[in-house]
CSV table of C-alpha atoms and ligand atoms in Angstrom, one decimal:
chain,number,residue,atom,x,y,z
A,22,MET,CA,115.0,52.5,59.7
A,23,GLY,CA,116.8,53.0,56.4
A,24,ASP,CA,114.2,55.6,55.3
A,25,SER,CA,114.6,57.6,58.5
A,26,ASP,CA,118.3,57.6,58.1
A,27,SER,CA,118.1,59.0,54.6
A,28,SER,CA,115.6,61.7,55.7
A,29,LEU,CA,118.0,62.7,58.4
A,30,ARG,CA,120.7,63.2,55.8
A,31,ASP,CA,118.3,65.3,53.8
A,32,LEU,CA,117.9,67.9,56.6
A,33,PRO,CA,119.2,71.1,55.2
A,34,SER,CA,122.2,72.8,56.7
A,35,VAL,CA,121.9,76.1,58.7
A,36,ASP,CA,123.4,77.9,55.8
A,37,ARG,CA,121.0,76.5,53.3
A,38,VAL,CA,118.0,77.6,55.4
A,39,LEU,CA,119.5,81.0,55.8
A,40,ARG,CA,120.2,81.3,52.0
A,41,SER,CA,116.6,80.5,51.3
A,42,ALA,CA,115.4,83.5,53.3
A,43,ASN,CA,114.9,87.0,51.9
A,44,ALA,CA,117.0,89.7,53.3
A,45,ASP,CA,114.0,91.5,55.0
A,46,ALA,CA,113.2,88.5,57.1
A,47,LEU,CA,116.8,88.1,58.2
A,48,GLY,CA,117.3,91.8,58.8
A,49,ARG,CA,114.7,91.9,61.5
A,50,TYR,CA,116.9,90.3,64.1
A,51,PRO,CA,120.7,90.0,64.8
A,52,ARG,CA,122.2,87.3,62.6
A,53,GLU,CA,123.6,85.3,65.6
A,54,LEU,CA,120.1,85.1,67.0
A,55,VAL,CA,118.7,83.8,63.7
A,56,VAL,CA,121.5,81.3,63.3
A,57,GLU,CA,121.1,80.0,66.9
A,58,SER,CA,117.4,79.7,66.4
A,59,VAL,CA,117.6,77.8,63.1
A,60,ARG,CA,120.2,75.5,64.7
A,61,ALA,CA,117.8,74.8,67.5
A,62,ILE,CA,114.9,74.0,65.2
A,63,LEU,CA,117.1,71.7,63.1
A,64,GLU,CA,118.3,70.0,66.3
A,65,ALA,CA,114.8,69.4,67.4
A,66,LEU,CA,113.8,68.0,64.0
A,67,ARG,CA,116.8,65.6,64.1
A,68,GLU,CA,115.7,64.4,67.5
A,69,GLY,CA,112.1,64.0,66.3
A,70,MET,CA,113.1,62.1,63.2
A,71,ARG,CA,115.2,59.6,65.1
A,72,GLU,CA,112.0,58.7,67.0
A,73,LEU,CA,109.5,58.8,64.1
A,74,ALA,CA,110.5,56.4,61.3
A,75,ASP,CA,108.1,58.1,58.8
A,76,ALA,CA,109.0,61.7,59.6
A,77,ARG,CA,109.2,64.0,56.6
A,78,VAL,CA,111.8,66.7,56.1
A,79,PRO,CA,110.1,70.1,56.1
A,80,SER,CA,110.9,72.7,53.5
A,81,GLU,CA,113.6,75.4,54.2
A,82,ALA,CA,110.8,78.0,54.3
A,83,ARG,CA,109.0,76.1,57.1
A,84,ILE,CA,112.1,75.6,59.1
A,85,LEU,CA,112.9,79.3,58.8
A,86,ALA,CA,109.3,80.2,59.8
A,87,ALA,CA,109.6,78.0,62.9
A,88,ALA,CA,112.9,79.6,63.8
A,89,MET,CA,111.3,83.1,63.5
A,90,GLY,CA,108.4,82.0,65.6
A,91,ARG,CA,110.9,80.8,68.2
A,92,ILE,CA,112.7,84.1,68.2
A,93,GLN,CA,109.4,86.0,68.5
A,94,ALA,CA,108.4,83.9,71.6
A,95,MET,CA,111.8,84.4,73.1
A,96,THR,CA,111.9,88.1,72.6
A,97,ARG,CA,108.5,88.9,73.8
A,98,PRO,CA,108.8,91.6,76.5
A,99,SER,CA,109.0,90.0,80.0
A,100,ILE,CA,106.7,92.6,81.4
A,101,ARG,CA,103.1,92.0,80.2
A,102,ARG,CA,99.9,93.7,80.9
A,103,VAL,CA,97.5,91.4,82.8
A,104,VAL,CA,93.8,91.8,83.6
A,105,ASN,CA,93.2,91.8,87.4
A,106,ALA,CA,89.9,90.0,87.9
A,107,THR,CA,91.0,88.5,91.2
A,108,GLY,CA,88.8,90.7,93.4
A,109,VAL,CA,92.0,91.9,95.2
A,110,VAL,CA,92.3,95.6,94.4
A,111,LEU,CA,95.9,96.2,95.7
A,112,HIS,CA,97.3,92.9,94.6
A,113,THR,CA,101.0,92.7,95.6
A,114,ASN,CA,101.8,90.1,92.9
A,115,LEU,CA,100.2,92.2,90.2
A,116,GLY,CA,102.0,95.4,91.2
A,117,ARG,CA,99.6,97.0,93.7
A,118,ALA,CA,98.4,100.5,93.0
A,119,LEU,CA,98.1,101.8,89.4
A,120,LEU,CA,99.3,105.3,88.8
A,121,ALA,CA,97.1,108.3,87.9
A,122,PRO,CA,97.7,109.6,84.4
A,123,GLU,CA,99.4,112.7,85.9
A,124,ALA,CA,101.9,110.4,87.7
A,125,VAL,CA,102.5,108.4,84.5
A,126,GLU,CA,103.2,111.6,82.6
A,127,ALA,CA,105.7,112.7,85.3
A,128,VAL,CA,107.5,109.3,85.1
A,129,THR,CA,107.8,109.6,81.3
A,130,LEU,CA,109.1,113.2,81.6
A,131,ALA,CA,111.7,112.2,84.2
A,132,ALA,CA,112.7,109.2,82.0
A,133,GLU,CA,113.0,111.2,78.8
A,134,HIS,CA,114.6,114.4,80.0
A,135,PRO,CA,117.1,115.8,82.5
A,136,ILE,CA,115.1,117.0,85.6
A,137,ASN,CA,115.7,119.2,88.6
A,138,LEU,CA,116.3,116.1,90.8
A,139,GLU,CA,118.9,117.7,93.1
A,140,ILE,CA,119.2,121.3,92.1
A,141,ASP,CA,117.5,124.4,93.3
A,142,LEU,CA,116.5,126.2,90.2
A,143,THR,CA,116.2,129.6,91.9
A,144,SER,CA,119.6,129.8,93.4
A,145,GLY,CA,121.4,127.2,91.2
A,146,ALA,CA,122.7,125.6,94.3
A,147,ARG,CA,122.7,121.9,95.0
A,148,GLY,CA,119.3,120.8,96.3
A,149,GLU,CA,117.8,117.8,98.0
A,150,ARG,CA,115.8,115.2,96.0
A,151,ASP,CA,113.3,115.0,98.9
A,152,SER,CA,112.3,118.6,98.3
A,153,LEU,CA,110.4,117.4,95.2
A,154,ILE,CA,107.7,115.9,97.5
A,155,LEU,CA,108.2,117.6,100.8
A,156,ASN,CA,105.8,120.5,100.7
A,157,ASP,CA,102.9,118.3,99.8
A,158,LEU,CA,103.9,115.5,102.1
A,159,LEU,CA,104.0,117.8,105.1
A,160,ALA,CA,100.8,119.6,104.1
A,161,LEU,CA,99.0,116.3,103.8
A,162,THR,CA,100.2,114.8,107.0
A,163,GLY,CA,100.7,117.8,109.3
A,164,ALA,CA,104.2,116.6,110.1
A,165,GLU,CA,107.1,118.8,110.8
A,166,ALA,CA,109.5,116.9,108.6
A,167,GLY,CA,109.6,113.9,106.3
A,168,THR,CA,111.5,111.8,103.8
A,169,VAL,CA,111.0,108.9,101.4
A,170,VAL,CA,112.7,105.6,100.6
A,171,ASN,CA,112.1,102.6,98.5
A,172,ASN,CA,109.3,101.0,100.4
A,173,ASN,CA,107.8,100.8,103.8
A,174,ALA,CA,110.0,97.9,104.8
A,175,ALA,CA,113.0,100.2,104.1
A,176,ALA,CA,111.3,103.0,106.0
A,177,VAL,CA,110.9,100.9,109.1
A,178,LEU,CA,114.5,99.6,108.8
A,179,LEU,CA,115.9,103.0,108.4
A,180,ALA,CA,113.9,104.6,111.2
A,181,LEU,CA,114.7,101.9,113.7
A,182,ASN,CA,118.4,101.9,112.8
A,183,SER,CA,118.5,105.7,113.0
A,184,LEU,CA,116.6,106.1,116.3
A,185,ALA,CA,117.3,102.9,118.2
A,186,GLN,CA,120.4,101.0,117.1
A,187,GLY,CA,121.9,99.2,120.1
A,188,LYS,CA,118.9,100.2,122.2
A,189,GLU,CA,115.7,98.3,123.3
A,190,VAL,CA,112.5,98.9,121.3
A,191,ILE,CA,109.3,98.1,123.2
A,192,VAL,CA,106.5,96.4,121.1
A,193,SER,CA,103.3,94.7,122.1
A,194,ARG,CA,103.2,90.9,121.5
A,195,GLY,CA,99.9,91.5,119.7
A,196,GLU,CA,101.7,93.6,117.1
A,197,LEU,CA,104.7,91.3,116.1
A,198,ILE,CA,103.4,91.0,112.6
A,199,GLU,CA,104.5,89.2,109.5
A,200,ILE,CA,103.5,90.8,106.2
A,201,GLY,CA,103.6,88.7,103.1
A,202,GLY,CA,107.0,88.5,101.4
A,203,ALA,CA,108.9,87.8,104.6
A,204,PHE,CA,108.6,91.2,106.3
A,205,ARG,CA,108.6,90.3,110.0
A,206,ILE,CA,108.9,92.9,112.7
A,207,PRO,CA,111.3,90.8,114.8
A,208,GLU,CA,113.6,90.2,111.8
A,209,ILE,CA,113.6,93.8,110.6
A,210,MET,CA,114.3,94.8,114.1
A,211,ALA,CA,117.3,92.5,114.3
A,212,LYS,CA,118.7,93.7,111.0
A,213,SER,CA,118.3,97.3,112.2
A,214,GLY,CA,120.5,96.7,115.2
A,215,ALA,CA,117.7,97.5,117.6
A,216,ILE,CA,116.8,95.0,120.4
A,217,LEU,CA,113.3,93.8,120.5
A,218,ARG,CA,111.6,94.0,123.9
A,219,GLU,CA,108.2,92.3,123.6
A,220,VAL,CA,105.6,93.2,126.2
A,221,GLY,CA,102.0,92.1,127.0
A,222,THR,CA,100.4,89.0,125.4
A,223,THR,CA,99.1,88.2,122.0
A,224,ASN,CA,95.5,89.4,122.8
A,225,ARG,CA,96.1,91.9,125.7
A,226,THR,CA,98.6,94.6,126.3
A,227,HIS,CA,98.2,97.3,129.0
A,228,PRO,CA,100.0,100.7,129.6
A,229,ARG,CA,101.7,99.2,132.6
A,230,ASP,CA,103.4,96.6,130.4
A,231,TYR,CA,105.2,99.4,128.6
A,232,LEU,CA,106.0,101.3,131.8
A,233,ASP,CA,107.4,98.1,133.5
A,234,ALA,CA,109.6,97.4,130.5
A,235,ILE,CA,111.2,100.8,130.3
A,236,ASN,CA,114.8,101.0,131.5
A,237,ASP,CA,117.9,102.9,130.7
A,238,ARG,CA,118.6,100.9,127.6
A,239,THR,CA,115.2,101.7,126.1
A,240,GLY,CA,115.4,103.8,122.9
A,241,LEU,CA,112.0,103.8,121.4
A,242,LEU,CA,108.3,102.8,121.8
A,243,LEU,CA,107.0,101.1,118.7
A,244,LYS,CA,103.4,100.6,117.6
A,245,VAL,CA,102.7,98.5,114.5
A,246,HIS,CA,99.4,98.6,112.7
A,247,THR,CA,98.2,95.0,112.5
A,248,SER,CA,97.4,95.4,108.8
A,249,ASN,CA,96.7,91.9,107.7
A,250,TYR,CA,95.0,90.3,110.7
A,251,ARG,CA,92.7,91.2,113.6
A,252,VAL,CA,92.9,89.9,117.1
A,253,VAL,CA,89.2,89.6,118.2
A,254,GLY,CA,87.5,88.6,121.4
A,255,PHE,CA,89.0,89.2,124.8
A,256,THR,CA,91.5,91.9,123.6
A,257,SER,CA,93.0,95.1,124.8
A,258,GLU,CA,95.6,97.2,123.0
A,259,VAL,CA,97.2,100.4,124.2
A,260,ALA,CA,96.1,103.4,122.0
A,261,LEU,CA,98.7,105.4,120.3
A,262,GLU,CA,97.7,108.4,122.4
A,263,GLU,CA,98.5,106.5,125.6
A,264,ILE,CA,101.8,105.3,124.3
A,265,CYS,CA,102.7,108.8,123.3
A,266,ALA,CA,101.8,110.0,126.8
A,267,ILE,CA,104.1,107.4,128.3
A,268,GLY,CA,106.8,108.4,125.8
A,269,ARG,CA,106.6,112.1,126.7
A,270,GLU,CA,106.6,111.3,130.5
A,271,ARG,CA,109.8,109.1,130.1
A,272,GLY,CA,111.5,111.2,127.4
A,273,LEU,CA,111.3,108.4,124.7
A,274,PRO,CA,110.3,108.8,121.1
A,275,VAL,CA,107.3,106.9,119.8
A,276,MET,CA,107.1,105.4,116.3
A,277,GLU,CA,104.2,103.9,114.4
A,278,ASP,CA,104.5,101.5,111.4
A,279,LEU,CA,101.2,102.3,109.8
A,280,GLY,CA,101.5,100.1,106.8
A,281,SER,CA,99.0,101.2,104.2
A,282,GLY,CA,98.4,104.6,105.9
A,283,ALA,CA,95.6,106.5,104.2
A,284,LEU,CA,96.0,110.2,103.6
A,285,LEU,CA,92.3,110.8,103.9
A,286,ASP,CA,89.2,109.4,105.5
A,287,LEU,CA,88.1,106.4,103.3
A,288,SER,CA,84.7,106.3,105.1
A,289,SER,CA,83.8,109.5,103.3
A,290,PHE,CA,83.8,107.3,100.1
A,291,GLY,CA,81.7,104.6,101.9
A,292,LEU,CA,84.7,102.4,102.5
A,293,PRO,CA,85.9,100.8,105.7
A,294,ARG,CA,87.9,103.3,107.8
A,295,GLU,CA,91.7,102.9,107.9
A,296,PRO,CA,93.9,105.0,110.2
A,297,ILE,CA,94.9,108.3,108.7
A,298,VAL,CA,98.5,109.5,108.8
A,299,ALA,CA,97.6,113.0,109.9
A,300,GLU,CA,95.6,111.7,112.8
A,301,ARG,CA,98.6,109.7,114.0
A,302,ILE,CA,100.8,112.7,113.9
A,303,ARG,CA,98.2,114.7,115.8
A,304,ALA,CA,98.0,111.9,118.3
A,305,GLY,CA,101.6,112.6,119.1
A,306,ALA,CA,103.7,110.0,117.2
A,307,ASP,CA,107.3,111.2,116.7
A,308,VAL,CA,107.6,109.0,113.6
A,309,VAL,CA,105.0,107.4,111.3
A,310,THR,CA,106.0,105.2,108.3
A,311,PHE,CA,103.7,104.1,105.5
A,312,SER,CA,103.7,102.6,102.0
A,313,GLY,CA,103.3,104.6,98.7
A,314,ASP,CA,101.6,101.9,96.7
A,315,LYS,CA,98.9,100.7,99.0
A,316,LEU,CA,95.9,102.9,99.8
A,317,LEU,CA,97.8,106.1,98.9
A,318,GLY,CA,97.6,105.0,95.3
A,319,GLY,CA,101.2,106.0,94.2
A,320,PRO,CA,104.4,104.2,93.3
A,321,GLN,CA,106.2,101.7,95.5
A,322,ALA,CA,107.8,103.9,98.2
A,323,GLY,CA,108.1,104.2,101.9
A,324,PHE,CA,107.3,107.5,103.6
A,325,ILE,CA,108.7,108.6,106.9
A,326,VAL,CA,107.1,111.6,108.6
A,327,GLY,CA,107.5,113.1,112.0
A,328,THR,CA,109.5,115.5,114.1
A,329,THR,CA,112.5,117.4,112.7
A,330,ARG,CA,114.7,115.7,115.2
A,331,ALA,CA,113.7,112.2,114.1
A,332,ILE,CA,113.8,112.9,110.4
A,333,GLU,CA,117.2,114.6,110.7
A,334,ALA,CA,118.5,111.4,112.3
A,335,THR,CA,117.3,109.3,109.4
A,336,ASN,CA,118.7,111.8,106.8
A,337,ARG,CA,122.2,111.7,108.5
A,338,ASN,CA,122.2,107.9,108.4
A,339,PRO,CA,124.4,106.4,105.6
A,340,LEU,CA,121.7,103.8,105.1
A,341,LYS,CA,119.4,106.6,103.7
A,342,ARG,CA,121.7,106.8,100.7
A,343,ALA,CA,121.4,103.1,100.1
A,344,LEU,CA,117.6,103.1,100.4
A,345,ARG,CA,116.8,106.4,98.6
A,346,CYS,CA,114.3,106.4,95.8
A,347,ASP,CA,115.2,106.9,92.1
A,348,LYS,CA,113.9,109.8,90.0
A,349,LEU,CA,111.1,107.8,88.4
A,350,THR,CA,109.6,106.9,91.8
A,351,LEU,CA,110.0,110.5,93.0
A,352,ALA,CA,108.3,111.8,89.9
A,353,ALA,CA,105.4,109.5,90.4
A,354,ALA,CA,105.2,110.2,94.1
A,355,ALA,CA,105.3,113.9,93.7
A,356,ALA,CA,102.6,113.9,91.1
A,357,THR,CA,100.4,111.6,93.2
A,358,LEU,CA,100.7,113.7,96.3
A,359,ARG,CA,100.0,116.8,94.3
A,360,LEU,CA,96.7,115.3,93.1
A,361,TYR,CA,95.6,114.9,96.7
A,362,ARG,CA,95.9,118.7,97.1
A,363,THR,CA,94.6,119.8,93.7
A,364,SER,CA,92.1,117.3,92.5
A,365,THR,CA,88.4,118.1,92.8
A,366,ASN,CA,87.4,114.4,92.3
A,367,LEU,CA,90.0,112.1,93.8
A,368,ALA,CA,87.8,109.0,93.3
A,369,GLU,CA,88.1,109.6,89.6
A,370,ALA,CA,91.7,110.8,89.6
A,371,LEU,CA,93.3,108.0,91.5
A,372,PRO,CA,92.8,104.5,89.9
A,373,THR,CA,93.0,102.8,93.4
A,374,LEU,CA,90.1,104.9,94.6
A,375,ARG,CA,88.3,104.5,91.4
A,376,TRP,CA,88.4,100.7,91.8
A,377,LEU,CA,87.4,100.9,95.5
A,378,THR,CA,84.4,103.1,94.7
A,379,HIS,CA,83.3,101.3,91.5
A,380,PRO,CA,79.5,101.4,91.7
A,381,ILE,CA,77.9,97.9,92.0
A,382,GLU,CA,75.3,98.8,89.2
A,383,GLU,CA,78.1,99.6,86.8
A,384,MET,CA,79.9,96.3,87.6
A,385,GLU,CA,76.6,94.5,86.9
A,386,ARG,CA,76.2,96.3,83.6
A,387,ILE,CA,79.7,95.6,82.5
A,388,GLY,CA,79.3,92.0,83.7
A,389,GLU,CA,76.2,91.4,81.6
A,390,GLU,CA,77.9,92.8,78.5
A,391,ALA,CA,80.9,90.6,79.1
A,392,VAL,CA,78.7,87.5,79.6
A,393,ALA,CA,77.3,88.0,76.1
A,394,LEU,CA,80.8,88.4,74.6
A,395,LEU,CA,82.1,85.4,76.5
A,396,ARG,CA,79.2,83.2,75.4
A,397,ALA,CA,79.9,84.1,71.8
A,398,THR,CA,83.7,83.5,72.2
A,399,LEU,CA,83.7,80.4,74.4
A,400,GLY,CA,80.6,78.7,72.9
A,401,GLY,CA,80.1,75.1,73.8
A,402,ARG,CA,78.6,74.1,77.0
A,403,TYR,CA,80.1,76.8,79.2
A,404,GLN,CA,77.8,78.1,81.9
A,405,ILE,CA,78.3,81.8,82.4
A,406,GLU,CA,76.5,84.1,84.8
A,407,VAL,CA,76.9,87.2,86.9
A,408,LEU,CA,76.8,86.7,90.7
A,409,ASP,CA,77.4,88.6,93.9
A,410,SER,CA,81.0,88.3,95.1
A,411,ASP,CA,83.3,89.6,97.8
A,412,ALA,CA,86.3,91.7,96.8
A,413,GLU,CA,88.9,93.0,99.2
A,414,ILE,CA,91.3,95.9,99.4
A,415,GLY,CA,94.3,93.8,99.7
A,416,SER,CA,97.9,94.6,100.7
A,417,GLY,CA,97.0,94.2,104.3
A,418,ALA,CA,94.2,96.8,104.5
A,419,GLN,CA,91.1,95.8,106.3
A,420,PRO,CA,91.6,92.0,106.2
A,421,THR,CA,88.2,91.2,107.7
A,422,GLN,CA,86.1,93.7,105.7
A,423,LYS,CA,84.9,92.5,102.4
A,424,LEU,CA,83.8,94.9,99.6
A,425,ALA,CA,80.6,93.9,98.1
A,426,SER,CA,81.2,93.1,94.4
A,427,LYS,CA,80.0,91.3,91.3
A,428,ALA,CA,81.7,88.5,89.4
A,429,ILE,CA,81.3,86.5,86.3
A,430,VAL,CA,81.2,82.9,87.2
A,431,ILE,CA,82.1,80.3,84.6
A,432,SER,CA,81.8,76.5,84.7
A,433,HIS,CA,81.7,73.7,82.2
A,434,PRO,CA,80.5,70.1,82.7
A,435,GLY,CA,83.6,68.6,81.0
A,436,ILE,CA,86.4,71.1,81.9
A,437,ARG,CA,87.8,71.5,85.3
A,438,PRO,CA,87.8,75.0,86.8
A,439,HIS,CA,91.6,75.1,87.0
A,440,ASP,CA,91.8,74.4,83.3
A,441,ILE,CA,89.4,77.2,82.5
A,442,ALA,CA,91.6,79.4,84.7
A,443,ASN,CA,94.6,78.3,82.7
A,444,ARG,CA,92.9,79.1,79.4
A,445,PHE,CA,92.2,82.7,80.6
A,446,ARG,CA,95.7,83.1,82.1
A,447,ARG,CA,97.4,82.0,78.9
A,448,GLY,CA,95.5,84.4,76.6
A,449,GLU,CA,96.7,87.8,75.5
A,450,PRO,CA,96.5,89.7,77.7
A,451,PRO,CA,96.4,87.1,80.4
A,452,ILE,CA,93.2,87.4,82.5
A,453,LEU,CA,93.6,86.4,86.1
A,454,GLY,CA,90.6,85.3,88.2
A,455,ARG,CA,90.2,82.8,90.9
A,456,VAL,CA,88.8,79.3,91.4
A,457,TRP,CA,86.4,79.1,94.2
A,458,ARG,CA,83.6,76.6,95.1
A,459,ASP,CA,84.6,74.6,92.0
A,460,ARG,CA,83.9,77.4,89.6
A,461,PHE,CA,86.0,80.1,87.9
A,462,TRP,CA,85.3,83.6,89.1
A,463,LEU,CA,86.2,86.9,87.3
A,464,ASP,CA,85.6,89.7,89.8
A,465,LEU,CA,84.3,92.9,88.2
A,466,ARG,CA,85.6,95.4,90.7
A,467,GLY,CA,88.6,96.4,88.6
A,468,ILE,CA,87.0,95.9,85.2
A,469,PHE,CA,85.9,99.0,83.3
A,470,ALA,CA,85.5,97.5,79.8
A,471,ALA,CA,83.6,94.2,79.1
A,472,SER,CA,86.0,93.3,76.3
A,473,ASP,CA,88.9,93.1,78.8
A,474,LEU,CA,87.4,89.9,80.1
A,475,VAL,CA,87.4,88.1,76.7
A,476,PRO,CA,90.5,86.0,76.0
A,477,LYS,CA,91.9,87.1,72.6
A,478,SER,CA,94.1,84.2,71.6
A,479,THR,CA,92.6,81.1,73.1
A,480,ALA,CA,95.1,78.5,73.9
A,481,ARG,CA,93.0,75.4,74.5
A,482,PRO,CA,92.7,74.2,78.1
A,483,SER,CA,95.5,71.7,78.6
A,484,ARG,CA,94.3,68.1,79.1
B,25,PLP,C1,102.6,96.5,103.9
B,25,PLP,C2,103.3,96.8,105.3
B,25,PLP,C3,104.7,96.8,105.4
B,25,PLP,C4,105.6,96.7,104.2
B,25,PLP,O1,105.4,97.7,103.4
B,25,PLP,P1,106.1,97.7,101.9
B,25,PLP,O2,105.8,99.0,101.3
B,25,PLP,O3,105.4,96.5,101.2
B,25,PLP,O4,107.5,97.5,102.1
B,25,PLP,C5,105.2,97.0,106.7
B,25,PLP,N1,104.4,97.2,107.7
B,25,PLP,C6,103.0,97.1,107.6
B,25,PLP,C7,102.2,97.3,108.9
B,25,PLP,C8,102.4,96.9,106.4
B,25,PLP,O5,101.1,96.9,106.3
């Protein structure tokens, strides 16, 4: 007891610790931050020494080093690169689509320099920021007009509010979707000021259901792509073409929320087919909305394309100003759409397509190489092998279709799979896989270098 008290008195003051440091070390950070950190370390030591009778007073140099380490941990950038070995290509929690190099370059340019965001460089007159993307967007979708906002949820909200505020919107009960992150059609509808008029049943809706529900309060017929689930079995949905025929007959606009709307036919890359935006416009939809960072492979954005009349209504709406994209998003979107028109090899040019078309033999080769590296790094009694696995597109595209893939599967007789997962997640960069069937899986679909799968700094599995 007496010993510990005297040690406590021997703890140096903040000043003494600071005086012991050379100017270089102190100059690296603002003085207040260093002072605060030294104080925190001293406080922690004081606490520890009260509990441990035989605790020793560390040197000033060690206290300073601990304080510097604390600052380093505190000031590490909050955004960190992670390795996506989850097998979900468009992973919402990991930021969905990666940008093509051309889009990254456009973002950097827009961040570093003034740009022609809202100015017509020919006439010098004020321009529209949408014009940066409009030519390509219309060419790629075949629509008369279009615009872009922050995400597809905003696009749906804006379109409903612009076209059907205070009016009834007819939707099939089979399409009242919830997308992850609390996007629910009935709730977005309520916030838009439109009145939801559900028709049909969960599994079957017929044309007469729409016809019977139409009255003089009806403002819009809405179709929603059931992105993240399928109704199977005894089912019947009304095709967009039929809804459009009803709309034309009754003088009502038709809108489709297409979700991950592809711009081209994915089956030409051997992938499951997703509805294509241009087809939906050709089928007669007045408005189609879709995301920028799902299958399109661009930045987070929500595109609205359709008739001039419908798009003019969204552009007149004050909500448009609140939901408009910033210049970095527009730069990335413009460059991505341009690639669709100019690239001779989109599967190489767009990272999303590159992941989706990653050849299985190449995954296997990278997997074998990574297994050798992992055996050398992990050592011990880890069992590591390459097995067949199922990847998925993610973000609500083709929920029932798996993409054949390969994965490295890791287990250890004495370490639980969740603890193996923790070790990989706590490395630098963090490596994210999944625990399945009591083993830890690193899916190879999005891995193009074996070394990406080797944890660099290896925090030991906790417990
Ligand atoms: C993903 C999705 C949304 C939401 O799009 P965000 O771009 O994430 O806002 C809305 N509707 C459907 C059908 C979707 O698939």
